[in-house]
Every structure is written in C-alpha cells, then in structure tokens.
PDB file of C-alpha atoms in Angstrom:
ATOM      1  CA  GLY A   1       0.000   0.000   0.000  1.00 79.00           C
ATOM      2  CA  GLU A   2       0.840   3.676  -0.137  1.00 83.00           C
ATOM      3  CA  ASN A   3       3.425   5.118   2.251  1.00 91.00           C
ATOM      4  CA  VAL A   4       4.059   8.849   2.627  1.00 96.00           C
ATOM      5  CA  GLU A   5       7.213  10.267   4.203  1.00 97.00           C
ATOM      6  CA  GLN A   6       7.338  13.928   5.232  1.00 97.00           C
ATOM      7  CA  HIS A   7      10.306  16.115   6.191  1.00 97.00           C
ATOM      8  CA  PRO A   8      11.187  18.001   8.261  1.00 97.00           C
ATOM      9  CA  SER A   9       9.129  17.210  11.345  1.00 97.00           C
ATOM     10  CA  THR A  10       9.714  20.726  12.698  1.00 97.00           C
ATOM     11  CA  LEU A  11      10.651  23.918  10.889  1.00 98.00           C
ATOM     12  CA  SER A  12      11.352  27.329  12.351  1.00 98.00           C
ATOM     13  CA  VAL A  13      11.710  30.399  10.109  1.00 97.00           C
ATOM     14  CA  GLN A  14      11.829  34.157  10.514  1.00 97.00           C
ATOM     15  CA  GLU A  15       8.845  36.149   9.361  1.00 97.00           C
ATOM     16  CA  GLY A  16       9.261  37.004   5.702  1.00 97.00           C
ATOM     17  CA  ASP A  17      11.450  34.008   4.908  1.00 97.00           C
ATOM     18  CA  SER A  18      10.347  31.054   2.810  1.00 98.00           C
ATOM     19  CA  ALA A  19       9.446  27.612   4.108  1.00 98.00           C
ATOM     20  CA  VAL A  20       9.689  24.346   2.195  1.00 98.00           C
ATOM     21  CA  ILE A  21       8.222  21.014   3.252  1.00 98.00           C
ATOM     22  CA  LYS A  22       8.955  17.856   1.285  1.00 98.00           C
ATOM     23  CA  CYS A  23       7.107  14.576   0.915  1.00 98.00           C
ATOM     24  CA  THR A  24       7.779  11.331  -0.884  1.00 97.00           C
ATOM     25  CA  TYR A  25       5.306   8.601  -1.710  1.00 96.00           C
ATOM     26  CA  SER A  26       5.640   4.979  -2.712  1.00 94.00           C
ATOM     27  CA  ASP A  27       2.631   4.076  -4.877  1.00 90.00           C
ATOM     28  CA  SER A  28       3.091   5.104  -8.512  1.00 88.00           C
ATOM     29  CA  ALA A  29      -0.686   4.753  -8.975  1.00 88.00           C
ATOM     30  CA  SER A  30      -1.351   7.763  -6.699  1.00 90.00           C
ATOM     31  CA  ASN A  31      -2.714  10.713  -8.624  1.00 90.00           C
ATOM     32  CA  TYR A  32      -3.865  13.244  -6.077  1.00 91.00           C
ATOM     33  CA  PHE A  33      -1.705  15.099  -3.560  1.00 95.00           C
ATOM     34  CA  PRO A  34      -3.345  17.558  -1.141  1.00 96.00           C
ATOM     35  CA  TRP A  35      -1.787  19.635   1.611  1.00 98.00           C
ATOM     36  CA  TYR A  36      -3.577  20.419   4.852  1.00 97.00           C
ATOM     37  CA  LYS A  37      -2.919  23.002   7.556  1.00 98.00           C
ATOM     38  CA  GLN A  38      -4.002  22.168  11.085  1.00 96.00           C
ATOM     39  CA  GLU A  39      -4.117  24.759  13.813  1.00 95.00           C
ATOM     40  CA  LEU A  40      -4.365  23.798  17.455  1.00 91.00           C
ATOM     41  CA  GLY A  41      -7.810  22.483  18.363  1.00 88.00           C
ATOM     42  CA  LYS A  42      -9.078  22.528  14.788  1.00 91.00           C
ATOM     43  CA  GLY A  43      -9.600  20.060  12.003  1.00 93.00           C
ATOM     44  CA  PRO A  44      -7.239  19.948   9.001  1.00 95.00           C
ATOM     45  CA  GLN A  45      -7.906  22.662   6.439  1.00 95.00           C
ATOM     46  CA  LEU A  46      -7.194  21.994   2.770  1.00 95.00           C
ATOM     47  CA  ILE A  47      -4.831  24.710   1.531  1.00 97.00           C
ATOM     48  CA  ILE A  48      -3.716  23.477  -1.876  1.00 97.00           C
ATOM     49  CA  ASP A  49      -3.702  20.299  -3.909  1.00 95.00           C
ATOM     50  CA  ILE A  50      -2.194  18.994  -7.121  1.00 94.00           C
ATOM     51  CA  ARG A  51      -3.024  16.203  -9.499  1.00 90.00           C
ATOM     52  CA  SER A  52      -0.548  14.035 -11.331  1.00 86.00           C
ATOM     53  CA  ASN A  53      -1.077  15.681 -14.713  1.00 84.00           C
ATOM     54  CA  VAL A  54       0.278  18.977 -13.365  1.00 82.00           C
ATOM     55  CA  GLY A  55       3.852  19.753 -12.291  1.00 90.00           C
ATOM     56  CA  GLU A  56       3.266  22.916 -10.321  1.00 94.00           C
ATOM     57  CA  LYS A  57       0.401  24.902  -8.862  1.00 94.00           C
ATOM     58  CA  LYS A  58       0.416  28.257  -7.141  1.00 96.00           C
ATOM     59  CA  ASP A  59      -2.084  30.123  -4.996  1.00 94.00           C
ATOM     60  CA  GLN A  60      -0.825  33.486  -3.755  1.00 96.00           C
ATOM     61  CA  ARG A  61       2.018  32.756  -1.295  1.00 97.00           C
ATOM     62  CA  ILE A  62       1.612  28.997  -1.480  1.00 98.00           C
ATOM     63  CA  ALA A  63       2.884  26.696  -4.217  1.00 98.00           C
ATOM     64  CA  VAL A  64       3.142  22.968  -4.644  1.00 98.00           C
ATOM     65  CA  THR A  65       5.445  21.089  -7.007  1.00 97.00           C
ATOM     66  CA  LEU A  66       5.182  17.462  -8.070  1.00 96.00           C
ATOM     67  CA  ASN A  67       7.794  15.183  -9.576  1.00 95.00           C
ATOM     68  CA  LYS A  68       6.000  11.972 -10.539  1.00 92.00           C
ATOM     69  CA  THR A  69       9.135  10.278 -11.770  1.00 93.00           C
ATOM     70  CA  ALA A  70      10.896  10.746  -8.468  1.00 94.00           C
ATOM     71  CA  LYS A  71       7.635  10.342  -6.504  1.00 94.00           C
ATOM     72  CA  HIS A  72       8.037  13.475  -4.464  1.00 95.00           C
ATOM     73  CA  PHE A  73       6.107  16.664  -3.958  1.00 97.00           C
ATOM     74  CA  SER A  74       6.805  19.825  -2.003  1.00 98.00           C
ATOM     75  CA  LEU A  75       4.987  22.723  -0.387  1.00 98.00           C
ATOM     76  CA  HIS A  76       6.513  26.166  -0.687  1.00 98.00           C
ATOM     77  CA  ILE A  77       5.335  29.099   1.429  1.00 98.00           C
ATOM     78  CA  THR A  78       6.854  32.476   0.603  1.00 97.00           C
ATOM     79  CA  GLU A  79       6.859  35.639   2.705  1.00 98.00           C
ATOM     80  CA  THR A  80       5.858  33.689   5.780  1.00 98.00           C
ATOM     81  CA  GLN A  81       3.729  35.345   8.442  1.00 97.00           C
ATOM     82  CA  PRO A  82       3.147  34.410  12.094  1.00 96.00           C
ATOM     83  CA  GLU A  83      -0.342  33.195  11.201  1.00 96.00           C
ATOM     84  CA  ASP A  84       1.262  30.553   8.975  1.00 97.00           C
ATOM     85  CA  SER A  85       2.409  28.815  12.174  1.00 98.00           C
ATOM     86  CA  ALA A  86       0.631  25.451  12.308  1.00 97.00           C
ATOM     87  CA  VAL A  87       1.122  21.766  11.563  1.00 97.00           C
ATOM     88  CA  TYR A  88       1.153  20.961   7.859  1.00 98.00           C
ATOM     89  CA  PHE A  89       0.303  17.523   6.491  1.00 97.00           C
ATOM     90  CA  CYS A  90       0.913  16.189   3.022  1.00 98.00           C
ATOM     91  CA  ALA A  91      -1.160  13.298   1.710  1.00 96.00           C
ATOM     92  CA  ALA A  92      -1.537  11.006  -1.276  1.00 94.00           C
ATOM     93  CA  ASP A  93      -4.573   9.135  -2.464  1.00 91.00           C
ATOM     94  CA  SER A  94      -4.664   5.381  -1.984  1.00 82.00           C
ATOM     95  CA  GLY A  95      -6.280   2.982  -4.384  1.00 68.00           C
ATOM     96  CA  GLY A  96      -7.539   5.766  -6.627  1.00 64.00           C
ATOM     97  CA  SER A  97      -9.937   7.105  -4.000  1.00 67.00           C
ATOM     98  CA  GLN A  98      -9.549  10.799  -3.218  1.00 64.00           C
ATOM     99  CA  GLY A  99     -11.230  10.218   0.113  1.00 74.00           C
ATOM    100  CA  ASN A 100      -8.884   7.476   1.184  1.00 83.00           C
ATOM    101  CA  LEU A 101      -5.791   9.528   1.865  1.00 91.00           C
ATOM    102  CA  ILE A 102      -2.510   8.396   3.342  1.00 92.00           C
ATOM    103  CA  PHE A 103      -1.022  11.220   5.392  1.00 95.00           C
ATOM    104  CA  GLY A 104       2.533  12.140   6.197  1.00 96.00           C
ATOM    105  CA  LYS A 105       3.491  12.563   9.848  1.00 95.00           C
ATOM    106  CA  GLY A 106       3.235  16.326   9.722  1.00 97.00           C
ATOM    107  CA  THR A 107       5.554  19.334   9.937  1.00 97.00           C
ATOM    108  CA  LYS A 108       5.225  21.812  12.772  1.00 97.00           C
ATOM    109  CA  LEU A 109       6.007  25.202  11.260  1.00 98.00           C
ATOM    110  CA  SER A 110       6.861  28.089  13.566  1.00 98.00           C
ATOM    111  CA  VAL A 111       7.178  31.570  12.096  1.00 97.00           C
ATOM    112  CA  LYS A 112       8.989  33.946  14.423  1.00 96.00           C
ATOM    113  CA  PRO A 113       8.045  37.627  14.234  1.00 92.00           C
TER     114      PRO A 113
ATOM    115  CA  SER B   1     -16.500  23.640  -0.079  1.00 74.00           C
ATOM    116  CA  ALA B   2     -18.676  21.864   2.472  1.00 84.00           C
ATOM    117  CA  VAL B   3     -19.249  22.796   6.090  1.00 91.00           C
ATOM    118  CA  ILE B   4     -18.901  19.768   8.316  1.00 95.00           C
ATOM    119  CA  SER B   5     -20.157  19.954  11.885  1.00 95.00           C
ATOM    120  CA  GLN B   6     -19.247  17.461  14.563  1.00 97.00           C
ATOM    121  CA  LYS B   7     -20.778  16.913  17.972  1.00 97.00           C
ATOM    122  CA  PRO B   8     -19.518  16.778  20.648  1.00 97.00           C
ATOM    123  CA  SER B   9     -16.375  18.843  20.145  1.00 96.00           C
ATOM    124  CA  ARG B  10     -14.780  17.200  23.157  1.00 96.00           C
ATOM    125  CA  ASP B  11     -15.647  14.730  25.884  1.00 97.00           C
ATOM    126  CA  ILE B  12     -14.090  13.021  28.857  1.00 97.00           C
ATOM    127  CA  CYS B  13     -15.326   9.478  29.331  1.00 96.00           C
ATOM    128  CA  GLN B  14     -14.884   6.638  31.739  1.00 97.00           C
ATOM    129  CA  ARG B  15     -13.256   3.385  30.785  1.00 97.00           C
ATOM    130  CA  GLY B  16     -15.743   0.780  29.541  1.00 97.00           C
ATOM    131  CA  THR B  17     -18.356   3.250  28.332  1.00 97.00           C
ATOM    132  CA  SER B  18     -19.262   4.181  24.742  1.00 98.00           C
ATOM    133  CA  LEU B  19     -19.493   7.524  22.968  1.00 98.00           C
ATOM    134  CA  THR B  20     -21.335   8.345  19.764  1.00 98.00           C
ATOM    135  CA  ILE B  21     -20.014  11.180  17.607  1.00 98.00           C
ATOM    136  CA  GLN B  22     -22.307  12.869  15.125  1.00 98.00           C
ATOM    137  CA  CYS B  23     -21.287  14.401  11.818  1.00 97.00           C
ATOM    138  CA  GLN B  24     -23.517  16.655   9.736  1.00 97.00           C
ATOM    139  CA  VAL B  25     -22.594  18.023   6.298  1.00 95.00           C
ATOM    140  CA  ASP B  26     -24.353  21.077   4.900  1.00 93.00           C
ATOM    141  CA  SER B  27     -24.684  19.536   1.415  1.00 90.00           C
ATOM    142  CA  GLN B  28     -25.197  16.112  -0.075  1.00 88.00           C
ATOM    143  CA  VAL B  29     -21.855  14.376  -0.431  1.00 88.00           C
ATOM    144  CA  THR B  30     -20.917  11.160  -2.148  1.00 87.00           C
ATOM    145  CA  MET B  31     -18.509   9.828   0.418  1.00 90.00           C
ATOM    146  CA  MET B  32     -17.986  10.272   4.147  1.00 94.00           C
ATOM    147  CA  PHE B  33     -15.031   9.027   6.120  1.00 95.00           C
ATOM    148  CA  TRP B  34     -13.907   8.779   9.718  1.00 97.00           C
ATOM    149  CA  TYR B  35     -10.278   9.386  10.654  1.00 97.00           C
ATOM    150  CA  ARG B  36      -8.435   9.103  13.957  1.00 97.00           C
ATOM    151  CA  GLN B  37      -5.607  11.368  15.060  1.00 95.00           C
ATOM    152  CA  GLN B  38      -3.766  10.148  18.109  1.00 93.00           C
ATOM    153  CA  PRO B  39      -2.055  12.786  20.297  1.00 87.00           C
ATOM    154  CA  GLY B  40       0.675  14.548  18.338  1.00 86.00           C
ATOM    155  CA  GLN B  41       0.327  12.115  15.464  1.00 89.00           C
ATOM    156  CA  SER B  42      -0.874  12.019  11.888  1.00 92.00           C
ATOM    157  CA  LEU B  43      -4.299  11.012  10.605  1.00 94.00           C
ATOM    158  CA  THR B  44      -5.329   7.405  10.067  1.00 94.00           C
ATOM    159  CA  LEU B  45      -8.428   6.324   8.180  1.00 93.00           C
ATOM    160  CA  ILE B  46     -10.800   4.245  10.319  1.00 96.00           C
ATOM    161  CA  ALA B  47     -13.524   3.528   7.789  1.00 95.00           C
ATOM    162  CA  THR B  48     -15.608   4.707   4.873  1.00 94.00           C
ATOM    163  CA  ALA B  49     -19.217   5.349   5.885  1.00 95.00           C
ATOM    164  CA  ASN B  50     -21.470   3.914   3.178  1.00 89.00           C
ATOM    165  CA  GLN B  51     -24.997   5.173   2.815  1.00 90.00           C
ATOM    166  CA  GLY B  52     -27.535   2.486   3.597  1.00 85.00           C
ATOM    167  CA  SER B  53     -25.001  -0.306   4.038  1.00 87.00           C
ATOM    168  CA  GLU B  54     -22.249  -1.450   6.332  1.00 91.00           C
ATOM    169  CA  ALA B  55     -19.150   0.699   6.596  1.00 94.00           C
ATOM    170  CA  THR B  56     -15.869  -0.386   5.015  1.00 94.00           C
ATOM    171  CA  TYR B  57     -13.172  -0.679   7.677  1.00 96.00           C
ATOM    172  CA  GLU B  58      -9.425  -0.289   7.271  1.00 93.00           C
ATOM    173  CA  SER B  59      -6.971  -2.810   8.597  1.00 92.00           C
ATOM    174  CA  GLY B  60      -6.798  -2.653  12.373  1.00 95.00           C
ATOM    175  CA  PHE B  61     -10.315  -1.306  12.866  1.00 97.00           C
ATOM    176  CA  VAL B  62     -13.406  -3.467  13.435  1.00 96.00           C
ATOM    177  CA  ILE B  63     -17.122  -2.878  13.439  1.00 97.00           C
ATOM    178  CA  ASP B  64     -17.642  -4.091  16.998  1.00 97.00           C
ATOM    179  CA  LYS B  65     -15.288  -1.428  18.314  1.00 97.00           C
ATOM    180  CA  PHE B  66     -16.228   1.388  15.918  1.00 98.00           C
ATOM    181  CA  PRO B  67     -19.803   0.934  14.677  1.00 97.00           C
ATOM    182  CA  ILE B  68     -20.700   3.499  12.022  1.00 97.00           C
ATOM    183  CA  SER B  69     -24.021   4.582  10.608  1.00 96.00           C
ATOM    184  CA  ARG B  70     -24.866   6.660   7.553  1.00 96.00           C
ATOM    185  CA  PRO B  71     -28.620   6.878   7.106  1.00 94.00           C
ATOM    186  CA  ASN B  72     -28.519   9.552   4.370  1.00 93.00           C
ATOM    187  CA  LEU B  73     -26.197  11.646   2.200  1.00 92.00           C
ATOM    188  CA  THR B  74     -25.484  14.313   4.820  1.00 94.00           C
ATOM    189  CA  PHE B  75     -25.226  12.547   8.196  1.00 96.00           C
ATOM    190  CA  SER B  76     -23.065   9.900   9.840  1.00 97.00           C
ATOM    191  CA  THR B  77     -22.239   8.687  13.323  1.00 98.00           C
ATOM    192  CA  LEU B  78     -19.214   6.941  14.764  1.00 98.00           C
ATOM    193  CA  THR B  79     -19.430   5.101  18.071  1.00 98.00           C
ATOM    194  CA  VAL B  80     -16.337   4.325  20.093  1.00 98.00           C
ATOM    195  CA  SER B  81     -17.332   1.277  22.128  1.00 98.00           C
ATOM    196  CA  ASN B  82     -16.049  -0.136  25.395  1.00 97.00           C
ATOM    197  CA  MET B  83     -13.488   2.637  25.631  1.00 97.00           C
ATOM    198  CA  SER B  84     -10.015   2.354  27.117  1.00 97.00           C
ATOM    199  CA  PRO B  85      -7.367   5.069  27.628  1.00 96.00           C
ATOM    200  CA  GLU B  86      -5.766   3.977  24.343  1.00 95.00           C
ATOM    201  CA  ASP B  87      -8.847   5.324  22.546  1.00 97.00           C
ATOM    202  CA  SER B  88      -7.977   8.868  23.621  1.00 96.00           C
ATOM    203  CA  SER B  89      -7.641  10.672  20.297  1.00 96.00           C
ATOM    204  CA  ILE B  90      -9.177  13.237  18.034  1.00 96.00           C
ATOM    205  CA  TYR B  91     -11.835  11.695  15.813  1.00 98.00           C
ATOM    206  CA  LEU B  92     -12.426  13.501  12.531  1.00 97.00           C
ATOM    207  CA  CYS B  93     -15.295  13.266  10.116  1.00 97.00           C
ATOM    208  CA  SER B  94     -14.577  14.077   6.478  1.00 96.00           C
ATOM    209  CA  ALA B  95     -16.529  14.212   3.249  1.00 94.00           C
ATOM    210  CA  THR B  96     -16.109  14.580  -0.477  1.00 88.00           C
ATOM    211  CA  GLY B  97     -18.305  14.738  -3.520  1.00 81.00           C
ATOM    212  CA  GLN B  98     -19.470  16.943  -6.348  1.00 74.00           C
ATOM    213  CA  THR B  99     -20.361  19.731  -3.921  1.00 71.00           C
ATOM    214  CA  THR B 100     -16.756  19.813  -2.710  1.00 72.00           C
ATOM    215  CA  ASN B 101     -15.243  19.555  -6.197  1.00 75.00           C
ATOM    216  CA  GLU B 102     -14.179  16.039  -5.198  1.00 78.00           C
ATOM    217  CA  LYS B 103     -11.840  17.512  -2.577  1.00 87.00           C
ATOM    218  CA  LEU B 104     -11.784  16.078   0.947  1.00 91.00           C
ATOM    219  CA  PHE B 105     -12.910  18.403   3.718  1.00 93.00           C
ATOM    220  CA  PHE B 106     -12.752  17.788   7.442  1.00 95.00           C
ATOM    221  CA  GLY B 107     -14.878  18.670  10.414  1.00 95.00           C
ATOM    222  CA  SER B 108     -13.329  20.342  13.434  1.00 94.00           C
ATOM    223  CA  GLY B 109     -12.964  17.023  15.233  1.00 96.00           C
ATOM    224  CA  THR B 110     -14.004  15.456  18.511  1.00 97.00           C
ATOM    225  CA  GLN B 111     -11.324  15.380  21.164  1.00 96.00           C
ATOM    226  CA  LEU B 112     -11.900  12.297  23.299  1.00 97.00           C
ATOM    227  CA  SER B 113     -10.160  11.618  26.596  1.00 96.00           C
ATOM    228  CA  VAL B 114     -10.729   8.285  28.321  1.00 97.00           C
ATOM    229  CA  LEU B 115      -9.907   8.001  32.003  1.00 95.00           C
TER     230      LEU B 115
END
C-alpha cells in the first residue's frame, strides 16, 4: 500500500522568509496530492492540492510542485507570516480514491516575528 | 467547499463506556469518512461510511469497536465502544463529492479523553 514520508518534522523560520516542506510517496498509482494546515484544536484545512497531470500549482504565497518520476512533492510558502504557524500535512490518495488519503506525519512550522 | 459539523467537540469518558459522535454536512456528499488522530500524530483512516449499508473498515479497525451509521447523504455517526485510555484521540469526520469539487474536507474534530 501507499506510504508517505514527510520532512522536516519541525521547521522554524523568521517572518518574511520562505518555508519548504517535502514529501515522498511509494505508490506510482497515486494521482492526487493535497496539503492540509491544522491549527491547534481545529480540524485539518485543505490549503492546496495537485493532481498528477500537473507539475506545479500556485495560490498566492503557497505553491506545490510534483515530480512523478521521483515520486516526491513539495509545499513552498513564501513571505511567511506568524499566522502561517501550524502543523502541515501532506497526503496522497490510496487505491484511486480521493477520500482514502494516506497522510505524512506532519511538519510543525513556527514563524517567528 | 462543504461545512462539516461534529458533535460533541470534546468529551471526557470513563473506561468501559461508549461515545457516539455525530457528523452533519451542509450539502449532499458522495462519500464520508472517519479518521483518527492520536495525540501529536498524523491522521489514520478508520472507515468509509457507506450510505444504507455497512461501513468499510481499514486494517486494524473493526465494526464491533467502531460501529458506524450513515442513514442519508449528509449525516453519519461513529461510536467508540467499550473505551479504554488507548482510545484517547481526536476523531475527525470528512466528506467529499461533487459539492466539494471532489476535494476532501474535514470537520473540526471530537477530542476524546478516556480516564
């Protein structure tokens, strides 16, 4: 089955710097790769996603890149702000079902003002 | 996107008791799922809640421990039965379908502590 590895587990940056979180997956049949942001006491919030027919997607300060050959995808946050501080999870679909997601272990991002 | 409401938001329960968590979606969705998030950990799929039929459980999860109902396209319940401290987790309802552009959205979760 699918396995998703996520690095780093913690990341601390200065406000205004960029943050990059990387994930690798094992199942070449996976086609859908969402990223979620989880703040303390809340459920995961979908922030961006990418499908396998696209190499890069951007939404304001957030971008995701996908390398299907190497089976890795990354989240890039530019001009970080203190409100970006949260735990970020990457995920990959399992068995072709976009509801059955395999999640990485999460990255705790701290943005220092 | 869909708005997913869960009740209760948190509870403290005694060992051996059961708790039923309710999940309500504000639009008809194709699929509903229940995930577990153990303290400081990632999310693990418990089961897919199927409308009008038995839920589909992932490896390591069984119906006797986590009975699930889904009577219609917008509502589901998860029961955590005969609880032990190891069941202390956040339980998350999620849903996807045409109304969510096939993207998976989550409720705010139920934080369960078992004493």
